[in-house]
Short mmCIF file of C-alpha atoms and ligand atoms in Angstrom, two decimals:
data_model
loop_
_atom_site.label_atom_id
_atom_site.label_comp_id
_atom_site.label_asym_id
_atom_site.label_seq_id
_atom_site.Cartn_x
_atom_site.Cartn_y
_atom_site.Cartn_z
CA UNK A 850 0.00 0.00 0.00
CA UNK A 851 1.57 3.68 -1.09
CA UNK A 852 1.73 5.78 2.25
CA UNK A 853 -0.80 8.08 2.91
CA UNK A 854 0.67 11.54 2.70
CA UNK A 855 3.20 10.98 0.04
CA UNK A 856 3.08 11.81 -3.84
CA UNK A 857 4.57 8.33 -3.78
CA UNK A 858 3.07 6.66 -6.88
CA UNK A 859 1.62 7.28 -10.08
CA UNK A 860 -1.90 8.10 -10.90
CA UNK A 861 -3.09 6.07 -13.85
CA UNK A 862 -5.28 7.86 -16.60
CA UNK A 863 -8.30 5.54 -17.43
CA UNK A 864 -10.50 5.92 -20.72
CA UNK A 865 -14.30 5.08 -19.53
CA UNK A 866 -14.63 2.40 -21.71
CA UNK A 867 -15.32 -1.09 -20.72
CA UNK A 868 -11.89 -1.91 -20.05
CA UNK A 869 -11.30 1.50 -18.12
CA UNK A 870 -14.46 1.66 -16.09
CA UNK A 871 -13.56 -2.47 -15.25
CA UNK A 872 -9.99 -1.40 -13.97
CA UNK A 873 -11.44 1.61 -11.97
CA UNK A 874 -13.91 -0.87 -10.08
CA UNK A 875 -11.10 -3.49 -9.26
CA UNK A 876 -8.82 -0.32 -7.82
CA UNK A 877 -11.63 0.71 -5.33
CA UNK A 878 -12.50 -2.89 -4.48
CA UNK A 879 -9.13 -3.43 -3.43
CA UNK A 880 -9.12 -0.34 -1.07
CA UNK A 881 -7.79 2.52 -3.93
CA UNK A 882 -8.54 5.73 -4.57
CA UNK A 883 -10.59 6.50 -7.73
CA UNK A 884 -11.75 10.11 -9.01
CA UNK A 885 -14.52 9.65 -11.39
CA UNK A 886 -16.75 12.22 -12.93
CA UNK A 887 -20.70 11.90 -11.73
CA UNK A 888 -22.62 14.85 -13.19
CA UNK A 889 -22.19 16.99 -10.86
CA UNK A 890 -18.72 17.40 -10.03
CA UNK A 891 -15.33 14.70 -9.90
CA UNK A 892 -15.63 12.97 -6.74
CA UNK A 893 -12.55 11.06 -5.46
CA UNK A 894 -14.14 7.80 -4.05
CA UNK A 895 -12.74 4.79 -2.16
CA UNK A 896 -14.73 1.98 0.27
CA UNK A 897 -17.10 3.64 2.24
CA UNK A 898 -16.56 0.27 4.10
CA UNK A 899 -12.97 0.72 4.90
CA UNK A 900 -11.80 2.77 7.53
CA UNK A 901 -8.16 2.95 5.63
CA UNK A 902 -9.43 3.79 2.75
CA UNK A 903 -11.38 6.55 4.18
CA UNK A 904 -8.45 7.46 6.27
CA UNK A 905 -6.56 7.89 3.09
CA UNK A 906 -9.84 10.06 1.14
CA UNK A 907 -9.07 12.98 4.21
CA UNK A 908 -5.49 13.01 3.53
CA UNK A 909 -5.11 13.01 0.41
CA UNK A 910 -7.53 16.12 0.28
CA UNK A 911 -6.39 17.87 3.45
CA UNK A 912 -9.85 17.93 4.45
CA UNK A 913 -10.97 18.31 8.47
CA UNK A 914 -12.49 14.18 9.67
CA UNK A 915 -14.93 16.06 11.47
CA UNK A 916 -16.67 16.83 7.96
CA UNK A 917 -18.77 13.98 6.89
CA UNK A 918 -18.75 12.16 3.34
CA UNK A 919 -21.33 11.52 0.96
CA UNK A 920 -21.59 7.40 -0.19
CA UNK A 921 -22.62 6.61 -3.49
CA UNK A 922 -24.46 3.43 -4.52
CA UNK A 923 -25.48 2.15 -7.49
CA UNK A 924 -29.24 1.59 -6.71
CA UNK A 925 -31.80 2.76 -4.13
CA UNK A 926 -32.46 -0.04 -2.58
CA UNK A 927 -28.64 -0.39 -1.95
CA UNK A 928 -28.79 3.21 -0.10
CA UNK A 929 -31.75 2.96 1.77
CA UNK A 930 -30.17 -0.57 2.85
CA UNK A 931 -27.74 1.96 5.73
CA UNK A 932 -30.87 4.01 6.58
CA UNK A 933 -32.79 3.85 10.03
CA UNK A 934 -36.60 2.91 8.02
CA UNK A 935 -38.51 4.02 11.21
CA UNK A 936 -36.78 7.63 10.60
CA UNK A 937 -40.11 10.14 10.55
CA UNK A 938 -39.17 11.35 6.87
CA UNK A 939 -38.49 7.82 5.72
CA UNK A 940 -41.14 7.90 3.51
CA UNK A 941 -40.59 11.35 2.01
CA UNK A 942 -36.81 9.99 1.35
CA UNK A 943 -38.36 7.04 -0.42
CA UNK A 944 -40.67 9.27 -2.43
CA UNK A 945 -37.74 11.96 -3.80
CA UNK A 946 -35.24 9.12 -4.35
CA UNK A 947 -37.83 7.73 -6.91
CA UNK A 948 -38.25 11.00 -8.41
CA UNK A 949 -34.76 12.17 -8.88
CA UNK A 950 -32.62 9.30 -8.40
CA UNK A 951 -30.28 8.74 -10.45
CA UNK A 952 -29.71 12.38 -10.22
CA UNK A 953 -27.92 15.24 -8.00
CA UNK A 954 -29.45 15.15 -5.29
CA UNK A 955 -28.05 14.43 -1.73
CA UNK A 956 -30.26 12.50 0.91
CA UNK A 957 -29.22 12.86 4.69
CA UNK A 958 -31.28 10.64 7.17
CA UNK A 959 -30.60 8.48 10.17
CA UNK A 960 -27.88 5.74 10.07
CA UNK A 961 -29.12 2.06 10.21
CA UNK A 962 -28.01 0.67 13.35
CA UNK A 963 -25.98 -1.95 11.61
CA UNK A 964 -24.77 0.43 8.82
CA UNK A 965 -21.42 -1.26 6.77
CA UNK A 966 -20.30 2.38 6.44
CA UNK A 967 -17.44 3.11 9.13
CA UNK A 968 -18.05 5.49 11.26
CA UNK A 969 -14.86 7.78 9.64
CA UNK A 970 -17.29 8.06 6.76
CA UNK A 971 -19.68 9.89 8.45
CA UNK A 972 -17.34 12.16 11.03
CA UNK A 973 -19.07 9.63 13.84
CA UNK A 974 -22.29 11.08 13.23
CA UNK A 975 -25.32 9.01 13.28
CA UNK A 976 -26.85 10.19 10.28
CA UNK A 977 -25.43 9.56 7.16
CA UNK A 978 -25.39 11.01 3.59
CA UNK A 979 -26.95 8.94 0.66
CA UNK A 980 -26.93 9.66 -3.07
CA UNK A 981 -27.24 7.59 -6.68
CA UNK A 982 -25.42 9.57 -9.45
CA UNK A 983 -26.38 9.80 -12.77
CA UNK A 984 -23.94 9.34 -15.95
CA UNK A 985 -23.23 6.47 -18.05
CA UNK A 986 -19.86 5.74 -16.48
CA UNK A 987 -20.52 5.99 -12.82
CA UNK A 988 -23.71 4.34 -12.80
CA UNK A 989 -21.37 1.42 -14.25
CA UNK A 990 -18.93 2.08 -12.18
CA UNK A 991 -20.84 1.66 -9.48
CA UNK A 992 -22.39 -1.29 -10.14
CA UNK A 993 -19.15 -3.11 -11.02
CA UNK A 994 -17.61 -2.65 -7.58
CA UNK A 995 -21.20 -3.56 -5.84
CA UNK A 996 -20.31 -1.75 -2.41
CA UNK A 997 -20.79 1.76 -1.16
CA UNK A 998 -18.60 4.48 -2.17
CA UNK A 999 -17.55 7.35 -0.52
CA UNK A 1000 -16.85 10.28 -2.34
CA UNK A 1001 -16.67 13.85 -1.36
CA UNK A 1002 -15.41 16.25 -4.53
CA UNK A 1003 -11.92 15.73 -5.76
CA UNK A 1004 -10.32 19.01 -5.06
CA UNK A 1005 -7.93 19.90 -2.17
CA UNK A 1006 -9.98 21.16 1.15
CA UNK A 1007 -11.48 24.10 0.37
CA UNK A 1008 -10.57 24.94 -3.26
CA UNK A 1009 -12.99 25.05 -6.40
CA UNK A 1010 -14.32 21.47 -7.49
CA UNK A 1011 -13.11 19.81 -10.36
CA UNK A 1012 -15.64 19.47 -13.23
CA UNK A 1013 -12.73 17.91 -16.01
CA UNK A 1014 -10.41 15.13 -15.08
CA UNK A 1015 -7.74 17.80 -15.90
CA UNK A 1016 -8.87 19.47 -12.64
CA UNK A 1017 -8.37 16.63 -9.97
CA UNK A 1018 -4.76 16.11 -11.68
CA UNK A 1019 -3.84 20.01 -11.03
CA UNK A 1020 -4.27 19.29 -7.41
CA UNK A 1021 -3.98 15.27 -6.60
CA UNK A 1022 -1.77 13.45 -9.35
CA UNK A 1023 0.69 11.34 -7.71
CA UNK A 1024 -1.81 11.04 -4.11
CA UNK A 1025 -4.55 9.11 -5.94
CA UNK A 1026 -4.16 5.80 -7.62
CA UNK A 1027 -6.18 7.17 -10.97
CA UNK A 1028 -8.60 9.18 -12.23
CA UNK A 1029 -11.75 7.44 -14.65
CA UNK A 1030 -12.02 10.08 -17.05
CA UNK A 1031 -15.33 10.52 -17.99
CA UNK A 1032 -15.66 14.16 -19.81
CA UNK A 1033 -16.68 17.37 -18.50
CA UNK A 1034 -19.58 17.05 -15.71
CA UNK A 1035 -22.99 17.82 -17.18
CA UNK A 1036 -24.60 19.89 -14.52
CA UNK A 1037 -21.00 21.48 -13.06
CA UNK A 1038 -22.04 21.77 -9.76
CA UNK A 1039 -22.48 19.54 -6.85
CA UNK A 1040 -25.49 17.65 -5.75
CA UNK A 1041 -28.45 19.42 -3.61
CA UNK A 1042 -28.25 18.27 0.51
CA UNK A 1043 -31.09 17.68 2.00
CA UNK A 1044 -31.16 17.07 5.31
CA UNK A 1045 -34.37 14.44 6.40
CA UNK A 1046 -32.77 13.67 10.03
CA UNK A 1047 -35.67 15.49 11.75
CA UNK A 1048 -39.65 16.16 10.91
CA UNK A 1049 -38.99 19.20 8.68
CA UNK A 1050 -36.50 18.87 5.39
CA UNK A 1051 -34.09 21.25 5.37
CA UNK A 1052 -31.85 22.48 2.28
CA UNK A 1053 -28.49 22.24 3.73
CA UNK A 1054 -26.75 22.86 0.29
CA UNK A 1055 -28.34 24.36 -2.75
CA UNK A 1056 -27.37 22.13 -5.77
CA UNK A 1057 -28.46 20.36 -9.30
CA UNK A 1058 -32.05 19.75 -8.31
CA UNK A 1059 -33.87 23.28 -7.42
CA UNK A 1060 -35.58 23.86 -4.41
CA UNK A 1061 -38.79 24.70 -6.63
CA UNK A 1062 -38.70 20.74 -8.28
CA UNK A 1063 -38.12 20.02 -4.71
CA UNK A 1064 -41.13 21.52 -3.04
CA UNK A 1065 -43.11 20.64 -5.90
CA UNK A 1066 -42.98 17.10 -4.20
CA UNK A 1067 -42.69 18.05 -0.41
CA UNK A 1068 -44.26 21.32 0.04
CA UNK A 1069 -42.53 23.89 1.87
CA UNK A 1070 -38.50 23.54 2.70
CA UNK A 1071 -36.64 25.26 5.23
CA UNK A 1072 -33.23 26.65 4.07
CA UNK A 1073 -30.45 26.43 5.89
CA UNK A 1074 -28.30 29.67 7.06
CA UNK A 1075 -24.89 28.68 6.29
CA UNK A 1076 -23.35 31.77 6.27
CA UNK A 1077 -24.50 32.25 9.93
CA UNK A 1078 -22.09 32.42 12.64
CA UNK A 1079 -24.64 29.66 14.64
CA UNK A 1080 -25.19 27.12 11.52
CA UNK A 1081 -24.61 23.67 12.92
CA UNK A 1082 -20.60 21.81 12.67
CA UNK A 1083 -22.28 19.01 10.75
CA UNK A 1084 -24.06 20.96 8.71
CA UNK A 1085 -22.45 20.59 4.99
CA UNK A 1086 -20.25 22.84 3.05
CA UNK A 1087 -20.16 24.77 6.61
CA UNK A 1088 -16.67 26.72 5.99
CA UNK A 1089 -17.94 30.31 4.90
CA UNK A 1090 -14.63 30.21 2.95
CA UNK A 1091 -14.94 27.20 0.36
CA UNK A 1092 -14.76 26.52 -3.77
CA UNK A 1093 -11.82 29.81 -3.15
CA UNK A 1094 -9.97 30.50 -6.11
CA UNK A 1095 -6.23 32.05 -5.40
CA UNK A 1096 -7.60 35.42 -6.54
CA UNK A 1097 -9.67 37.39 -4.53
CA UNK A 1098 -13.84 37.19 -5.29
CA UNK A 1099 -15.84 40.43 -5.68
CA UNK A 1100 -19.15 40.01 -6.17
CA UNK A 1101 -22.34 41.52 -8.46
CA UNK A 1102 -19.98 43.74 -10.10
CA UNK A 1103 -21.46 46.89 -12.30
CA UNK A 1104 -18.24 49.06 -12.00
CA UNK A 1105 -15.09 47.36 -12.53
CA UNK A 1106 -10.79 48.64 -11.02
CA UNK A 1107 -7.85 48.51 -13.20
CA UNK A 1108 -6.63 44.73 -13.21
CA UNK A 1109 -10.16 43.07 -12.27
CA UNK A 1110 -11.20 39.93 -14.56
CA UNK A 1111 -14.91 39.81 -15.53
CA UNK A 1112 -16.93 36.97 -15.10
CA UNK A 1113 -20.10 38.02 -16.75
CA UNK A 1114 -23.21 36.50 -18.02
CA UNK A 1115 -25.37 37.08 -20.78
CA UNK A 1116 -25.00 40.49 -21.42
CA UNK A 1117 -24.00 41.94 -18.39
CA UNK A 1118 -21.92 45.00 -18.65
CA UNK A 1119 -20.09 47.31 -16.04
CA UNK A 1120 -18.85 50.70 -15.89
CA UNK A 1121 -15.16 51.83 -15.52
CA UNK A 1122 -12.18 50.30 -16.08
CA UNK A 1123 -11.76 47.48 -19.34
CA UNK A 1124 -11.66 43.91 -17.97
CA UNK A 1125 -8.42 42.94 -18.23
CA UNK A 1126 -9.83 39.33 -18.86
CA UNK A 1127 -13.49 38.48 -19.78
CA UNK A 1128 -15.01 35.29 -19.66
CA UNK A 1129 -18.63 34.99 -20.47
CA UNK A 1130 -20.74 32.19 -17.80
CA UNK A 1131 -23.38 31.85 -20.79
CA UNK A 1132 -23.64 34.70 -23.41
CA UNK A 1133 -27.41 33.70 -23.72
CA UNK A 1134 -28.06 34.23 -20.22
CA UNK A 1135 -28.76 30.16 -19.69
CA UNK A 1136 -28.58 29.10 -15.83
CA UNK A 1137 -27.74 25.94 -17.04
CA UNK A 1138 -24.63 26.25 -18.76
CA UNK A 1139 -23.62 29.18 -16.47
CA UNK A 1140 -23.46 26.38 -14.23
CA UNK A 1141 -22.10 23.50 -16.44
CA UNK A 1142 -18.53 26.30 -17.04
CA UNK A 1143 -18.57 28.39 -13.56
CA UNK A 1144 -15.63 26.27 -11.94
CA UNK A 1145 -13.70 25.40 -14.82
CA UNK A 1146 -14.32 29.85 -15.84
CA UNK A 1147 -12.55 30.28 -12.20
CA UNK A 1148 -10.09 28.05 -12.61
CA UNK A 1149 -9.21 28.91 -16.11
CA UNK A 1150 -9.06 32.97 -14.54
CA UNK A 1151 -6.65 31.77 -12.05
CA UNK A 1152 -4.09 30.46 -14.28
CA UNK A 1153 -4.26 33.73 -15.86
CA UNK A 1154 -3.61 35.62 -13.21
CA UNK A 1155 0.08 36.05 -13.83
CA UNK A 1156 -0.44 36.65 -17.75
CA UNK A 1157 -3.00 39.43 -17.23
CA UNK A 1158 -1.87 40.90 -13.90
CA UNK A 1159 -5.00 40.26 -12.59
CA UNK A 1160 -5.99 41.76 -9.65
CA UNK A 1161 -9.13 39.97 -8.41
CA UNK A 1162 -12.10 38.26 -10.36
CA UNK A 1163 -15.28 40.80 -10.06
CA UNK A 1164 -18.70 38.66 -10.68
CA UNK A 1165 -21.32 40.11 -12.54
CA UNK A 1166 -24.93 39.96 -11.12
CA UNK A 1167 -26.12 36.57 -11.56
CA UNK A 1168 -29.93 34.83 -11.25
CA UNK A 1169 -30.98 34.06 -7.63
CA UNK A 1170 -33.88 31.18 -8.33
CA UNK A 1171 -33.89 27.74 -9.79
CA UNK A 1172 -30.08 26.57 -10.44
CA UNK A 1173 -28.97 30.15 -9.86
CA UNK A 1174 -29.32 29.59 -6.45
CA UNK A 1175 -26.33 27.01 -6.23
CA UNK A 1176 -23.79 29.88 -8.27
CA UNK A 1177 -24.76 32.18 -5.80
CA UNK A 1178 -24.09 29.80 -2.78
CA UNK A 1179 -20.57 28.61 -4.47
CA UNK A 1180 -19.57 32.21 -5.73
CA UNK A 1181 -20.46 34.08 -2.15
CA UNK A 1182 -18.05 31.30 -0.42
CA UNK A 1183 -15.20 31.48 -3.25
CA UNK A 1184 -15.76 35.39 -2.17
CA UNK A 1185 -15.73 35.26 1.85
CA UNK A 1186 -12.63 35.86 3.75
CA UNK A 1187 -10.14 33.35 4.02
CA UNK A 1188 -9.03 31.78 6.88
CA UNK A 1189 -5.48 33.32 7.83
O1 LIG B 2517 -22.27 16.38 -6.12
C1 LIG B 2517 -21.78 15.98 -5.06
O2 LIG B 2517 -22.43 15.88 -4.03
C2 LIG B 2517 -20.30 15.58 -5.11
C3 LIG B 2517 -20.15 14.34 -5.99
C4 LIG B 2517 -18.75 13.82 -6.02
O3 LIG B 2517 -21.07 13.36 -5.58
N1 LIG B 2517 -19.79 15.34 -3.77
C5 LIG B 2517 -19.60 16.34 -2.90
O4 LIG B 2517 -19.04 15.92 -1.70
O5 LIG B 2517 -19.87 17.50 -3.14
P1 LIG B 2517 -18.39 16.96 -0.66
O6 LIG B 2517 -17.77 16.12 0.38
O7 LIG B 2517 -17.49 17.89 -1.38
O8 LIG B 2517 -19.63 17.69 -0.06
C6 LIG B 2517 -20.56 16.94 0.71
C7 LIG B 2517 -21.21 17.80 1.72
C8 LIG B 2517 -20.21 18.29 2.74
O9 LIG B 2517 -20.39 19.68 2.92
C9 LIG B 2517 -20.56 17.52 4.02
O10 LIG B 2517 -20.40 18.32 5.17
C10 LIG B 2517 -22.02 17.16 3.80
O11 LIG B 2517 -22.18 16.99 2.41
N2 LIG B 2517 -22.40 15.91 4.51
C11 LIG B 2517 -22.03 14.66 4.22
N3 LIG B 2517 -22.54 13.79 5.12
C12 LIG B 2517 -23.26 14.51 6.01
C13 LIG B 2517 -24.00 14.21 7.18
N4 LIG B 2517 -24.12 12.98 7.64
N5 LIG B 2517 -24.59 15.24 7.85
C14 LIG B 2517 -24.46 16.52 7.41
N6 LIG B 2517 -23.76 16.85 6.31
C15 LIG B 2517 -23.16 15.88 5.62
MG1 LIG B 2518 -16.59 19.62 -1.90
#
């Protein structure tokens, strides 16, 4: 086994064809770490069973055991197979997994008392996050290795997810044993959370199923403060800091300073200065692909930041309902202080 820690050993490159996807399977059921696209975001998954392998999933992305992990499974029934059944939302769960499963959408309820996921996984929590992806690939994937995943998104602690397998290799090549390369993610950012550990749902993470096709089914949903000083540890993507770029984040920009990239959308304009880089979310002012290019647009700004003397990134003004509502989320935390 390659130590933890150590860019000791070479990440293989697979092609998601048969023979690729077949390889990935037999690296995770042997304890490995595999990042795979879902289509959401690349998550870097290993046994959710395996309390080295999980071990191995924090290190290798610097990222705090005290935040939980999401496990993926290849079917329902497989899911709901770790989940308390007397939980008061069981039903509801049951109801929204058959609507929007496979799909991006997160699931957290009540641990089965004899759950196989170890209780690294989950932070020691007694609730634990479920979700079925959706994608050719992954759903194969998935069902190859026949055991839950774990898979949080395959970016370093803190930094912007990767939505291209180019992405997880900026930041993990040489600490993960490969990467299933499976395209650019279709949605391009990660899965709604909804938390059903109580009586009321809550929306603990806006994401690739709105909260309107979500109440359409349950009625009115709480939403979470995360940005609140008082929002729960366990709640997820708590860090107010999070999907950060290296340069600073200004947000719904109308007047740009000298050295400021533009991320715009549709056709946004500002006053003052001339971008000294402009990259367009969607020039037709679609949510959707705004979403499907926003963290490969930051990424691709930061590794212009030396060409252009860039400054910071200033954000135009950007749609607040249906998918908008996960680009806001991601963009305010890319633009809130960083920790020291
Ligand atoms: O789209 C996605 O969800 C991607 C792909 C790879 O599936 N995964 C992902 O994982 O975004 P991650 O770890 O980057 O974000 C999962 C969030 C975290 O903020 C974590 O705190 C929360 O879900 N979470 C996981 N299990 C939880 C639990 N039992 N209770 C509360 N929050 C939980
Ligand atoms: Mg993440």
């Amino acid at each position: 086994m390659p130590m933890p820690h150590a860019p000791s050993h070479t990440t293989e490159r697979l092609d998601h064809d048969y023979d690729g996807i077949r390889r990935a399977a037999r690296l995770l059921q042997q304890g490995g770490l595999v990042a795979f696209g879902t289509e959401t975001v690349y998550g870097l998954g290993g046994l959710a069973t395996s309390p080295h392998t999980v071990e191995r999933i924090f290190q290798a992305k610097g990222r705090p055991s005290s935040n939980p992990l999401i496990c993926h499974f290849a079917t329902a029934d497989a899911a709901f197979a770790e989940i308390d059944e007397t939980a008061p939302l069981y039903e509801m769960a049951r109801s929204l997994a058959k609507a929007f499963w496979p799909g991006p959408l997160t699931l957290i309820l009540p641990r089965h008392a004899e759950s196989r996921i170890c209780p690294a996984a989950t932070a020691g929590l007694k609730t634990l996050a479920i979700r079925v992806p959706k994608g050719r690939a992954v759903e194969e994937l998935l069902q190859h290795v026949g055991q839950p995943i774990a898979a949080p998104s395959a970016n370093r602690s803190g930094r912007v997810s990767p939505s291209q397998a180019s992405h997880v290799l900026e930041e993990l090549d040489g600490q993960i044993d490969a990467v299933l390369d499976t395209g650019p993610c279709a949605v391009g950012v990660e899965s709604t959370v909804l938390d059903l550990t109580g009586t009321q749902p809550i929306l603990r993470r806006p994401g690739g199923i709105t909260l309107e096709a979500l109440e359409g089914l349950c009625g009115p949903i709480n939403v979470a403060d995360h940005m609140s000083a008082h929002s729960q540890p366990n709640a997820p993507g708590q860090a107010a800091s999070h999907y950060a770029p290296s340069l600073p984040v200004r947000l719904n920009a109308t007047h740009l300073f000298p050295g400021e990239a533009f991320l715009t959308f549709g056709n946004c304009i500002a006053t003052g200065a001339v971008p000294a880089l402009n990259v367009n979310l969607s020039l037709e002012g679609n949510v959707e692909e705004a979403a499907h290019r926003l963290f490969a647009a930051l990424r691709q700004i930061d590794r212009s930041a030396a060409r252009h003397n860039l400054t910071a990134i200033a954000v135009a003004p950007l749609p607040h309902d249906g998918l908008g509502r996960a680009l806001q989320d991601r963009l305010k935390r890319a633009a809130a202080p960083r920790p020291a």
